[in-house]
Coordinates of C-alpha atoms in Angstrom, one line a residue:
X1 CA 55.8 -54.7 -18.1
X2 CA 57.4 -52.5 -15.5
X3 CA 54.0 -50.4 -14.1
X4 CA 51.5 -53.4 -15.2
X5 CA 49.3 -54.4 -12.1
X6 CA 49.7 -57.3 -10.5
X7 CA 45.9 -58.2 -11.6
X8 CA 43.4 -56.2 -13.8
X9 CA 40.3 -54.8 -13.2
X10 CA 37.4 -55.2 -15.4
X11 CA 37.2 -53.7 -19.5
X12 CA 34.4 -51.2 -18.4
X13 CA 36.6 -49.8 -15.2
X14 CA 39.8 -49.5 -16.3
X15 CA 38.3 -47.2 -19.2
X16 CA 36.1 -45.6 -16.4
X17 CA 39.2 -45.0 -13.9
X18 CA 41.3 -44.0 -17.1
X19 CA 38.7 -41.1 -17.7
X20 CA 38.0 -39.8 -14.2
X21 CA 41.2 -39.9 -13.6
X22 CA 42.0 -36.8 -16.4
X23 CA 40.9 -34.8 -12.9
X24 CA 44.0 -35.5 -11.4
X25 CA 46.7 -33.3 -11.8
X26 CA 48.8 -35.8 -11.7
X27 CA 47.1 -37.7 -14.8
X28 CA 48.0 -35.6 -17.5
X29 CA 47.8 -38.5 -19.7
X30 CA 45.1 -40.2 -18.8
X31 CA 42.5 -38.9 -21.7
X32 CA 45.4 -38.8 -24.3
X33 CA 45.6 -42.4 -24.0
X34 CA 42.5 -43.6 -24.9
X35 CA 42.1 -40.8 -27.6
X36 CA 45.0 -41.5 -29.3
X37 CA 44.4 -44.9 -29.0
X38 CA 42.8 -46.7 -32.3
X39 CA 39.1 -46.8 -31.6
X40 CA 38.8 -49.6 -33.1
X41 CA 40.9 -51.4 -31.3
X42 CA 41.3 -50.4 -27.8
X43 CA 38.6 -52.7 -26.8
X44 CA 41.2 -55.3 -28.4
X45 CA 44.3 -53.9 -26.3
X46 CA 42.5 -53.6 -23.2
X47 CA 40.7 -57.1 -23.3
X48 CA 43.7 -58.8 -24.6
X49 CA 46.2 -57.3 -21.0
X50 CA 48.7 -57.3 -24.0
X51 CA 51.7 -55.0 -21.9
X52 CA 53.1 -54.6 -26.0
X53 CA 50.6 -52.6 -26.9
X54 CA 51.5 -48.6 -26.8
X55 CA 48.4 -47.5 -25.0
X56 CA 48.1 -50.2 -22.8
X57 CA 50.9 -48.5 -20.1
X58 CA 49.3 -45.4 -20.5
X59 CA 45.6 -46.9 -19.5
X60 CA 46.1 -49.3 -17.1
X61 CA 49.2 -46.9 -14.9
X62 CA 46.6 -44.2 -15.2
X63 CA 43.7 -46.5 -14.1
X64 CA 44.8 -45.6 -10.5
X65 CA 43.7 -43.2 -8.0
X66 CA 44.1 -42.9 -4.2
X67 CA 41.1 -45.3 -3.1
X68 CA 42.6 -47.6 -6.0
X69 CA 45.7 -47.8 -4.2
X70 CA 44.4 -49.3 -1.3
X71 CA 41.0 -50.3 -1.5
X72 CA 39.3 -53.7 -3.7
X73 CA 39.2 -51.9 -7.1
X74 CA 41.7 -54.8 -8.6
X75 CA 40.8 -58.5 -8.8
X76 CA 43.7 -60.8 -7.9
X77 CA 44.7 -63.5 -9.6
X78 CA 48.1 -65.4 -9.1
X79 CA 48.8 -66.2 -13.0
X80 CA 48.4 -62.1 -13.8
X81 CA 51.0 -61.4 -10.9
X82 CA 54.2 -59.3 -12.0
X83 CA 57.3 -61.2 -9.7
X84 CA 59.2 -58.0 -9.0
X85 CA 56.4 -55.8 -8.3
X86 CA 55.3 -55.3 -4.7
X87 CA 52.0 -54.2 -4.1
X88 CA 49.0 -55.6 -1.2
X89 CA 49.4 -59.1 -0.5
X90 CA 45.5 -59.4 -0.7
X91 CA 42.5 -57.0 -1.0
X92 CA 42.6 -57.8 2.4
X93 CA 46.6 -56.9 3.6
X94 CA 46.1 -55.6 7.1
X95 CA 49.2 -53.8 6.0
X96 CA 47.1 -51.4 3.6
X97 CA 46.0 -48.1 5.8
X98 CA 42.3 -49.1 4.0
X99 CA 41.9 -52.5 5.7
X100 CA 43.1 -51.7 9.4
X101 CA 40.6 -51.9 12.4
X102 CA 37.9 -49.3 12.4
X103 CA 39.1 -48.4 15.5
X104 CA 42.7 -47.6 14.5
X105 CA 41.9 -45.6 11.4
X106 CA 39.1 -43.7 13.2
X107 CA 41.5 -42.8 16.3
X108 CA 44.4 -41.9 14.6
X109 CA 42.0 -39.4 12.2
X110 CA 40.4 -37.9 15.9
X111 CA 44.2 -37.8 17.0
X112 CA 45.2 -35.8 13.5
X113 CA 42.0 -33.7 14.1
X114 CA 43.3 -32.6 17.5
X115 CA 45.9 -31.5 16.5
X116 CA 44.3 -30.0 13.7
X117 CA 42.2 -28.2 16.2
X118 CA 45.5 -27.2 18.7
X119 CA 47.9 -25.4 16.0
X120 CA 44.9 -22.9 14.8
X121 CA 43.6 -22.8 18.5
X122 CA 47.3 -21.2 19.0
X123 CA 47.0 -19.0 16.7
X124 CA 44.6 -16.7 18.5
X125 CA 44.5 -17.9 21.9
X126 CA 46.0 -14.7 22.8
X127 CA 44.2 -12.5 20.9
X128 CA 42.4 -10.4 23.8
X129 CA 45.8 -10.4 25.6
X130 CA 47.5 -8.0 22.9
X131 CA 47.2 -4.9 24.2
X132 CA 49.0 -6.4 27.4
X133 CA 51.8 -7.9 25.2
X134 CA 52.3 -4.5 23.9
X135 CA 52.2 -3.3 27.3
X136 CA 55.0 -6.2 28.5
X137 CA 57.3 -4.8 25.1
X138 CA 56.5 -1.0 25.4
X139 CA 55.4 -1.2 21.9
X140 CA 52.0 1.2 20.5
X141 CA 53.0 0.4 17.3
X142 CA 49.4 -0.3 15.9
X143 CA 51.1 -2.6 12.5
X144 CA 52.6 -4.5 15.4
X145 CA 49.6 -5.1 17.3
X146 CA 47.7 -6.9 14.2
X147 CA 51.3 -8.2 13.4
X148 CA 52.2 -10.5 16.5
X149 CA 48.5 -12.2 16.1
X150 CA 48.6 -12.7 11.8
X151 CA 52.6 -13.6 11.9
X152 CA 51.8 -17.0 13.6
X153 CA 49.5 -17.6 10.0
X154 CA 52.3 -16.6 7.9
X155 CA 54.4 -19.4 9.0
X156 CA 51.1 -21.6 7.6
X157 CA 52.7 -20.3 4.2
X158 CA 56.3 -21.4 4.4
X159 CA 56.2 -24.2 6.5
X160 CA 53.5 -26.6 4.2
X161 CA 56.2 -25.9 1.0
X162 CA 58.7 -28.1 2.7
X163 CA 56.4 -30.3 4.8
X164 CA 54.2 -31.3 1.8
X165 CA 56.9 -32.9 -0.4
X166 CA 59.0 -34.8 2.5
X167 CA 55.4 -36.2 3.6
X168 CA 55.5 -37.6 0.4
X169 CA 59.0 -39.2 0.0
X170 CA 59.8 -40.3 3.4
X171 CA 55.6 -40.7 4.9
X172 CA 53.6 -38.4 7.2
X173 CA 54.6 -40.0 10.7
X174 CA 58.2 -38.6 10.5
X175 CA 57.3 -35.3 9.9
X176 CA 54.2 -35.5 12.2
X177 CA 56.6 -36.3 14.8
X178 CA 59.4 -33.9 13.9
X179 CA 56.1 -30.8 14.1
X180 CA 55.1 -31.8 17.5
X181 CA 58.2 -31.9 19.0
X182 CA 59.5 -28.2 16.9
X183 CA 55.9 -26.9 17.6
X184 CA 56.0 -27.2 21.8
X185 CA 60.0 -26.0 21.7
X186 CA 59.2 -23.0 20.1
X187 CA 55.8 -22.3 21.9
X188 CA 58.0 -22.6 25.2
X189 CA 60.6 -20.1 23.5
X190 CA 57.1 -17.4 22.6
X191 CA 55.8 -17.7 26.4
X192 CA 59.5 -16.6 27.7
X193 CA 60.6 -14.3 24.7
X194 CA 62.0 -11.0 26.2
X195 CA 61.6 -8.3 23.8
X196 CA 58.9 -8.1 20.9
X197 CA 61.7 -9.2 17.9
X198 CA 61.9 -12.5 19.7
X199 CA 58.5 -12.8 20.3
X200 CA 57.5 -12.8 16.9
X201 CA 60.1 -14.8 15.1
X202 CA 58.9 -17.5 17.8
X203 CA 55.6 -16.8 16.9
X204 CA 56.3 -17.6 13.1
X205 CA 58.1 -20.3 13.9
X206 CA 55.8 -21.8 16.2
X207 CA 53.1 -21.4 12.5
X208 CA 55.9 -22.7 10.6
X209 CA 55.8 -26.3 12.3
X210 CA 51.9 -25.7 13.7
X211 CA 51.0 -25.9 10.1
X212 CA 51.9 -29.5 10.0
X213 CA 48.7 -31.3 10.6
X214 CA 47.0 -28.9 8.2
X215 CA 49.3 -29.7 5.2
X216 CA 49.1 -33.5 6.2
X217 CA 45.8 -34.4 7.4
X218 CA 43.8 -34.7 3.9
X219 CA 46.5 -37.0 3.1
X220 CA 45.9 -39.3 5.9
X221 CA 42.2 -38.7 5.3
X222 CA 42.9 -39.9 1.9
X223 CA 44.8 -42.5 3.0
X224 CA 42.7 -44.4 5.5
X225 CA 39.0 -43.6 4.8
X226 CA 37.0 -44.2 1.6
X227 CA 35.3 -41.8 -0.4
X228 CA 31.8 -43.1 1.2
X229 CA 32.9 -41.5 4.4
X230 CA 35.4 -39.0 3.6
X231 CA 33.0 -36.4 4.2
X232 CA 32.4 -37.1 7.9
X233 CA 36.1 -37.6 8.3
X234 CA 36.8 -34.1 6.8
X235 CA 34.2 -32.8 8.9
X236 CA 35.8 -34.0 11.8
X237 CA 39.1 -32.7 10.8
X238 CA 38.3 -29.7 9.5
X239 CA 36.9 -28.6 12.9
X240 CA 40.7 -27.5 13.7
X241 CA 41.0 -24.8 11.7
X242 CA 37.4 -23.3 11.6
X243 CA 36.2 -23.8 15.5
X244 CA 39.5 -23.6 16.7
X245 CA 40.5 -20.2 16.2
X246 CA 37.3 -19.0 17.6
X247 CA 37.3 -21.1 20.9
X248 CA 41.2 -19.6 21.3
X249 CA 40.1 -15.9 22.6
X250 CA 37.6 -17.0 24.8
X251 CA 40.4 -19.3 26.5
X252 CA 42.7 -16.7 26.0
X253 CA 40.6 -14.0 27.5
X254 CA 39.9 -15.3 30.7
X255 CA 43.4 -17.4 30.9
X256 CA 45.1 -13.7 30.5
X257 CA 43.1 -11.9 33.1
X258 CA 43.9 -14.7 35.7
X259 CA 47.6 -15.7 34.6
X260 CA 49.3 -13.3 32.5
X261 CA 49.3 -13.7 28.5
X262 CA 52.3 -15.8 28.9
X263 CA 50.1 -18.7 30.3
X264 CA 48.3 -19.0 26.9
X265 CA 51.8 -20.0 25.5
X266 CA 51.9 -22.4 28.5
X267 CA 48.2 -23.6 28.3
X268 CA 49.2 -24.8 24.3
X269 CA 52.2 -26.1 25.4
X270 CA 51.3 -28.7 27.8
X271 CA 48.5 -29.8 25.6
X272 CA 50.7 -30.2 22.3
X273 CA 53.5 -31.8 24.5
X274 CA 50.4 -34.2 25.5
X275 CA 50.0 -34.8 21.7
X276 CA 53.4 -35.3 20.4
X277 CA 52.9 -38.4 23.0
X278 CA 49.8 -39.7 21.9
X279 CA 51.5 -39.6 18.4
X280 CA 54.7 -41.5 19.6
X281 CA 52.7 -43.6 21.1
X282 CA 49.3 -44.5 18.9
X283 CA 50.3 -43.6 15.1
X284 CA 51.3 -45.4 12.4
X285 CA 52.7 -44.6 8.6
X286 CA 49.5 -44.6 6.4
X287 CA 51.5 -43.4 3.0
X288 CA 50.5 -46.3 0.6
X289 CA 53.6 -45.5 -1.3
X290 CA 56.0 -45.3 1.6
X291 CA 55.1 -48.5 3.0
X292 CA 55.0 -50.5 0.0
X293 CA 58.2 -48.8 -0.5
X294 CA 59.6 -50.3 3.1
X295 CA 57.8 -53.6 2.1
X296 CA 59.8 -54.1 -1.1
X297 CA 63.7 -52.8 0.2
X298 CA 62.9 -55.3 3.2
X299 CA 61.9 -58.1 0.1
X300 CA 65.2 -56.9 -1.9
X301 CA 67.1 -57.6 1.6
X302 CA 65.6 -60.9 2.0
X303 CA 65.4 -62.6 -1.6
X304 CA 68.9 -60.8 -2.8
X305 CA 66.5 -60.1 -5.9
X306 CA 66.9 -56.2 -7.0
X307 CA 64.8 -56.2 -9.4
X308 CA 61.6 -55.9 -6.8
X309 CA 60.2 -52.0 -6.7
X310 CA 57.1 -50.8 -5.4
X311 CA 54.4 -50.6 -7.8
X312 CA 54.5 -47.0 -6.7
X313 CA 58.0 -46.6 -7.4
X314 CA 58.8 -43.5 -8.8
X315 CA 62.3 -44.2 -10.3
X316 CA 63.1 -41.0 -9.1
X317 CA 66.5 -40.6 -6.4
X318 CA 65.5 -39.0 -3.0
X319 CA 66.6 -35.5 -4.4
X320 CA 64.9 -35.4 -7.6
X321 CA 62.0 -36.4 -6.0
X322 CA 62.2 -33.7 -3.4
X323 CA 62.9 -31.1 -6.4
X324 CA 60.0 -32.4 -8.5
X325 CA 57.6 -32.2 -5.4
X326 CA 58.3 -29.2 -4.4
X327 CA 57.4 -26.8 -6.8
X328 CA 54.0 -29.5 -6.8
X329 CA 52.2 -26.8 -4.5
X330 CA 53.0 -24.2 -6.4
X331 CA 52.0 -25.4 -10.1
X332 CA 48.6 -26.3 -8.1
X333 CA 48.1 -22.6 -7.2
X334 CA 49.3 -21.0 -10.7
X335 CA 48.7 -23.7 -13.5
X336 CA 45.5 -25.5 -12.5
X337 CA 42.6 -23.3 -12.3
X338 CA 40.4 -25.4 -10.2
X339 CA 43.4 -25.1 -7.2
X340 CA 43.5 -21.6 -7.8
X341 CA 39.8 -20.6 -7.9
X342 CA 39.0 -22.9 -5.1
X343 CA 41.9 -21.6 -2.8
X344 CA 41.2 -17.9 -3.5
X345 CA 37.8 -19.1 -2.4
X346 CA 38.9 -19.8 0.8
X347 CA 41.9 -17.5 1.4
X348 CA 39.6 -14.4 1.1
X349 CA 37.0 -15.8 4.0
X350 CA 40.0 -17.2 6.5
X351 CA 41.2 -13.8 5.4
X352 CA 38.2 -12.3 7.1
X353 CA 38.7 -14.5 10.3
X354 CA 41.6 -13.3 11.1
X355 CA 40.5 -9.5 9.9
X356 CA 37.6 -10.6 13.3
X357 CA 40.1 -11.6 15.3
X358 CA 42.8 -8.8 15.0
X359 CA 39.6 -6.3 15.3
X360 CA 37.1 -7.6 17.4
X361 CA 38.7 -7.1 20.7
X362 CA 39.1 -3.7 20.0
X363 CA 35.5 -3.0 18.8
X364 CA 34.0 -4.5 21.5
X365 CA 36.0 -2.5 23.8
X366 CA 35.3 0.6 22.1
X367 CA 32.0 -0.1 21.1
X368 CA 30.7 -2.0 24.1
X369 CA 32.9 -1.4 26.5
X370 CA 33.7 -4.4 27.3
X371 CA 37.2 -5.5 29.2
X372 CA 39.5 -8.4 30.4
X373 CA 38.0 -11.8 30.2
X374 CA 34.4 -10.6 29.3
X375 CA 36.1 -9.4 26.1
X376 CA 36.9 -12.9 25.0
X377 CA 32.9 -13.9 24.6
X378 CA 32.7 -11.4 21.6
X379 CA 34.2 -14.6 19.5
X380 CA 31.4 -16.4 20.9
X381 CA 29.0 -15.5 18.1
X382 CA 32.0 -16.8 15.4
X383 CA 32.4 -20.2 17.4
X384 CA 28.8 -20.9 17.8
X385 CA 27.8 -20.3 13.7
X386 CA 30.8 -22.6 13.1
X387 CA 29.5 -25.7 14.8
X388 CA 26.1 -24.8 13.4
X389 CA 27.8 -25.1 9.6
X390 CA 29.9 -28.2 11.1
X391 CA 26.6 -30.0 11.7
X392 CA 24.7 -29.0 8.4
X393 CA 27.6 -29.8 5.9
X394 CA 28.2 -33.1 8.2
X395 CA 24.5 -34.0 7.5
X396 CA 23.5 -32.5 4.3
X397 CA 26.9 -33.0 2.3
X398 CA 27.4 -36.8 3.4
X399 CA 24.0 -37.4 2.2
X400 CA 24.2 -35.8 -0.5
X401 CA 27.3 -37.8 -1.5
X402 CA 25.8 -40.7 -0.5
X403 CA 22.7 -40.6 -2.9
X404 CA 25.3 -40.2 -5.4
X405 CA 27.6 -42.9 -5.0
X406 CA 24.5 -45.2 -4.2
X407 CA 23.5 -44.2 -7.4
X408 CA 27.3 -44.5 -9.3
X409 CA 27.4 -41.6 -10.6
X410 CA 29.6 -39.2 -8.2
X411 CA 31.8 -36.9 -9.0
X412 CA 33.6 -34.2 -7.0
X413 CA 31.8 -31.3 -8.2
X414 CA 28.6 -32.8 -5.8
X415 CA 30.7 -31.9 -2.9
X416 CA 29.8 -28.0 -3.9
X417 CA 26.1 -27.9 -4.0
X418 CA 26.2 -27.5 -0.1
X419 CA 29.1 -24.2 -1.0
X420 CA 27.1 -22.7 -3.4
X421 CA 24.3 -22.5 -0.6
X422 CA 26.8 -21.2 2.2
X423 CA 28.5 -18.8 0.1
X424 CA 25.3 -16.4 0.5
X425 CA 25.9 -16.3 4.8
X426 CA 29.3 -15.0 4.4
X427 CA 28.5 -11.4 3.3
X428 CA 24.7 -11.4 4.5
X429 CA 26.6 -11.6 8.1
X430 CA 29.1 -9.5 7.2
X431 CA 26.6 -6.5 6.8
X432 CA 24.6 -7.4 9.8
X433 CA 27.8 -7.2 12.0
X434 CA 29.0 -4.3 10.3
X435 CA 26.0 -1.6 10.9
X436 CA 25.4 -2.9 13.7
X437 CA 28.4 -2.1 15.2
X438 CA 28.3 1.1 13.7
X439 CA 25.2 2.4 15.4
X440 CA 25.9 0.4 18.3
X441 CA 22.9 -1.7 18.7
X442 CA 22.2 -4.1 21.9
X443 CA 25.8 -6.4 21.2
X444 CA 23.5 -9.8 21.0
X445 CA 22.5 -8.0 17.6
X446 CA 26.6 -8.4 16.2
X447 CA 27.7 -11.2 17.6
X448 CA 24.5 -12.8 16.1
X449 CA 25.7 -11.5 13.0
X450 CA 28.9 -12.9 13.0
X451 CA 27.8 -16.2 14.1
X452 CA 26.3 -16.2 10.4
X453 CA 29.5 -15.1 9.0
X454 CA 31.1 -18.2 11.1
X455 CA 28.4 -20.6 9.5
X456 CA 28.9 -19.1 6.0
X457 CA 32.3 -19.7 6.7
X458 CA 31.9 -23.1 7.5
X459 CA 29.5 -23.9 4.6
X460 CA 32.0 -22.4 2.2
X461 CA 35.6 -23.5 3.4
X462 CA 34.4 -27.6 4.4
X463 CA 32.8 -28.5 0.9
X464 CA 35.7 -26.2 -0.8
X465 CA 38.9 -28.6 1.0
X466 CA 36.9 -31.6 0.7
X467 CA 36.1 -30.9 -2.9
X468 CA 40.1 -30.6 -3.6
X469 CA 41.2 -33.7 -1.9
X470 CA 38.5 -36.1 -3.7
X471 CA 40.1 -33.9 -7.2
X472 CA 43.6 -34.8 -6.6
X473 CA 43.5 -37.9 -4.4
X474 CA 46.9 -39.1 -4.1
X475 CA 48.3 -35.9 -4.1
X476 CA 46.3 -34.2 -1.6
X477 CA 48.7 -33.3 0.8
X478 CA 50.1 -31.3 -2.0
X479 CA 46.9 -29.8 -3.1
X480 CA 46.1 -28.8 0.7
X481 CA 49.7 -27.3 1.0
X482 CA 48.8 -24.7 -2.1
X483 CA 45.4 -24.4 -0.6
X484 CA 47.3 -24.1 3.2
X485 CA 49.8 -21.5 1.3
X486 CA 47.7 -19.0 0.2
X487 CA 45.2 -18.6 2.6
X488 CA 47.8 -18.2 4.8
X489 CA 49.6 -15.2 3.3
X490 CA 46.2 -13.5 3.1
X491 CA 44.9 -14.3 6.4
X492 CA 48.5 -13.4 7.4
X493 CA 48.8 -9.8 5.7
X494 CA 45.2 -9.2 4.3
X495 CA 44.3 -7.8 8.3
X496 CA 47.3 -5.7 8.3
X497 CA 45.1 -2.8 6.9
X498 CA 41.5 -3.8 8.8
X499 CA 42.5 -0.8 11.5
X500 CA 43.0 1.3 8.4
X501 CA 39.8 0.8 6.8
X502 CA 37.6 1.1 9.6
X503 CA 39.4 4.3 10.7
X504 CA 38.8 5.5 7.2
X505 CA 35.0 3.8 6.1
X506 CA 33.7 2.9 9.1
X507 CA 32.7 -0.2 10.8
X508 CA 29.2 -0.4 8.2
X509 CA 30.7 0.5 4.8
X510 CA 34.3 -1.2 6.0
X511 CA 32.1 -4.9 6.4
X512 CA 30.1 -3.7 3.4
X513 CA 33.5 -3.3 1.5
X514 CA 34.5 -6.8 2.6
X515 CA 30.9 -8.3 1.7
X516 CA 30.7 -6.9 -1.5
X517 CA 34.2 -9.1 -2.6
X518 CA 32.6 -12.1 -0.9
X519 CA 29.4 -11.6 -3.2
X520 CA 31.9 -11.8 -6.1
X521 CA 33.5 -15.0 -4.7
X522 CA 29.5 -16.7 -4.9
X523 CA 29.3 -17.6 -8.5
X524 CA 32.7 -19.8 -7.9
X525 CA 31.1 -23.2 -6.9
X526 CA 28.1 -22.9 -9.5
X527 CA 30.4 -22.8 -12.1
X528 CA 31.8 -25.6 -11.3
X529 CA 29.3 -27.5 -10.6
X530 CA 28.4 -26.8 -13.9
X531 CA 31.7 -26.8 -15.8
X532 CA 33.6 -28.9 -13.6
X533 CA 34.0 -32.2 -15.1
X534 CA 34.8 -30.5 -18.1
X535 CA 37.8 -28.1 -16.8
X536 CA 39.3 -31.0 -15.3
X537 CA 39.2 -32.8 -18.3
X538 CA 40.9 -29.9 -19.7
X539 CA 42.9 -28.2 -17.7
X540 CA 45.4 -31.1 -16.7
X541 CA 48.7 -30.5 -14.9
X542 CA 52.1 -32.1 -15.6
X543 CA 53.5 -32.6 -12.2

């Protein structure tokens, strides 16, 4: 049999893989084939390993998911080998991502989550040095002043629709590489740009290729750590893209007062060109499917026998695969409603981080009267709540998870409980900044507020991305690229108007406005912690 394994697991898992797996978009099948299957005999089929029997392909190819792939789900046993199928040597191949030393798959997850944490820092690094970027252009338009910050996120959008689907046919280190090395040329283009049309189409470009590490790292997550700790791993990864944008002004603020904004550009660059070296250096392929891949052209070289294929093999050339991955992203977002709901989710609250950061340098000045570096510190209260949510999800969600797969009976939808809890702090500290602002109260009484907002934030946007990348497993790069796409766009256009509506509402009923959509966003995670496993049997996805 073409896709038979090279050995098979027991009766009770391959019909309990074969049923999970119906959450994976990419298992369409998976539920079909044991329905369809004769009830009466699909104990028969299964128990027998007889590849003639129709359902047999269907159950077994479909009894695979990302830990599957790489972990000690499979028994091995010589006389149940397949001769021109390539998979692990062993359970324990030190050429699986799953079995290499702690030490390797932990650094080259802290290296992804640094620069995780660099690309978003860049995004707003800057922030408090706008109004002397406007100054340097002799620009007062106001659409361009929220522009030059929100343009960098746009490239978030575009960039993950290519990135996503090469990761996935020629393996994350190439295009890590390639990222790095775009990401520091075109940072060194933004810091010398000489008019404001050539400063923002460096600055898009700069999100464009910055995006990388966002689109790949819950792939490489995937990849090398097991779903026992996946959670801290996403923790630590996730702190890119939640802490980092807030740390980024109060750099910025200080770096622009003493240096000039072009020195923020500078500051990033040195440290990404510092990056792109550790990567050359320290980081290996972790694709399961591109290495086995390698593994059996180098065994077709060697034996003359081309027969051999990965067991991963997709039988699809290099352009149909790139064709049929990607429009993967996008058929997340529109056709399964567990993408989409999740990813609104968290495009509307990274929509209201960025909404802070185009506004809060202006309210503090206005408000507070606060100037140059000092100006900065307003994001404190944002950066602070973050790493407050960072250490309850790391805590409370990994034990969580734990009690349940101690037990044997996780799912994904346990990931939520800890979002349906946070989702509450996002507009609680959205009022709290807003009227206070507006009746300008002593500015420890804001900037507590939106250090709530930050650890709402937090406590809705960690559970959300870890909750899609134990749904779709071995397509998770793909699931975090819709994800990645359209928080982007939001985050990227939604603060366009923020000026607008406080000039119009106020600073209270403008946050009010923006709290009263996050209270609709709430109910989200409890329904699917209550309907989940049931939507995903339902609502599957052919990829």
């Amino acid at each position: 049999m073409a896709k038979s394994l090279r050995g098979q697991p027991s009766r009770n898992k391959i019909l309990e893989l074969a049923t999970e797996e119906a959450n994976d978009a990419d298992i369409p099948t998976a539920l079909g084939a044991l329905d369809k299957a004769p009830r009466g005999n699909l104990s028969k089929i299964i128990e027998s390993g007889d590849p003639s029997q129709p359902a047999f392909d269907g159950i077994i190819e479909k009894a695979t998911r990302a830990e599957s792939l790489s972990s000690e789900e499979f028994q091995y046993s010589p006389e149940d080998e397949e001769p021109n199928i390539v998979w692990w040597d062993s359970p324990e191949d030190p050429q699986n991502p799953m079995k290499w030393p702690f030490k390797k798959r932990w650094g080259t997850v802290i290296l992804v989550s640094v620069l995780t944490f660099l690309t978003p820092l860049a995004s707003s690094i800057f922030a408090p040095g706008v109004p002397e970027v406007m100054k340097t252009f002799h620009s007062t338009n106001d659409m361009l002043e929220g522009f030059m910050v929100s343009v960098y996120v746009l490239g978030f959008a575009f960039g993950p629709l290519i990135i996503a689907p090469l990761s996935e046919m020629y393996g994350r280190l190439p295009l890590y590489h390639i990222c790095n090395m775009c990401f520091v040329i075109w940072t060194i283009a933004a810091a010398t740009a000489s008019n404001m049309s050539m400063f923002i189409v460096f600055r898009f470009l700069m999100g464009c290729f910055g995006g990388a590490p966002l689109v790949l790292g819950g792939g490489t997550i995937a990849d090398l750590i097991s779903c026992e700790q996946r959670g801290t791993a996403m923790v630590v990864w996730m702190m890119g893209p939640t802490i980092g944008p807030c740390v980024g002004p109060i750099i910025g603020g200080f770096l622009t007062q003493a240096k000039g904004w072009r020195w923020n550009f500078w500051f990033v660059a040195i440290i990404a060109g510092s990056c792109a070296v550790a990567s050359f250096l320290l980081m290996s392929e972790t694709s399961a499917q591109v290495i086995l891949e390698r593994k059996a052209r180098r065994l077709r070289e060697e034996t003359g026998n081309i027969k051999l294929k990965s067991r991963l093999d997709s039988g699809l050339s290099p352009r149909d695969l790139f064709m049929f991955s990607i429009i993967r992203p996008t058929k997340m977002l529109t056709r399964s409603s567990i993408c989409f709901a999740i990813s609104l989710y968290c495009a509307i609250t990274y929509s209201y981080l960025y909404i802070m950061f185009t506004t809060f340098t202006a309210v503090f000045q206005a408000q507070y009267h606060w100037h140059g570096g000092v100006a900065g510190l307003s994001f404190l209260g944002l950066g602070i709540g973050s790493l407050m949510g960072q250490i309850v999800f790391t805590k409370w969600g990994n034990k969580t998870a734990a009690k349940h797969l101690e037990s044997g009976d996780f799912k994904p939808e346990h990931r939520l409980y800890i979002m349906a809890i946070g989702g509450f702090f996002l507009p609680v500290g959205l009022f709290w900044y807003g009227w206070s602002v507006q009746v300008q109260t002593h500015y420890m009484v804001p900037i507590t507020g939106s250090g709530v907002m930050g650890f709402g934030l937090l406590m809705t946007f960690m559970p959300a991305n870890t909750y899609l990348v134990d749904v779709f497993t071995i397509h998770a790069a793909s699931a975090m690229a819709a994800n990645t796409v359209l928080r982007s766009l939001c985050a990227a256009l939604i603060p366009l108007s923020s000026k607008k509506m406080y000039a119009a509402m106020g600073y209270g009923w403008g946050n009010s406005l923006l709290g009263f959509v996050a209270l609709l966003l709430v109910p989200i995670p409890f329904l699917f912690i209550k309907f989940g496993e049931r939507i995903r049997a339902r609502d599957t996805v052919k990829l």
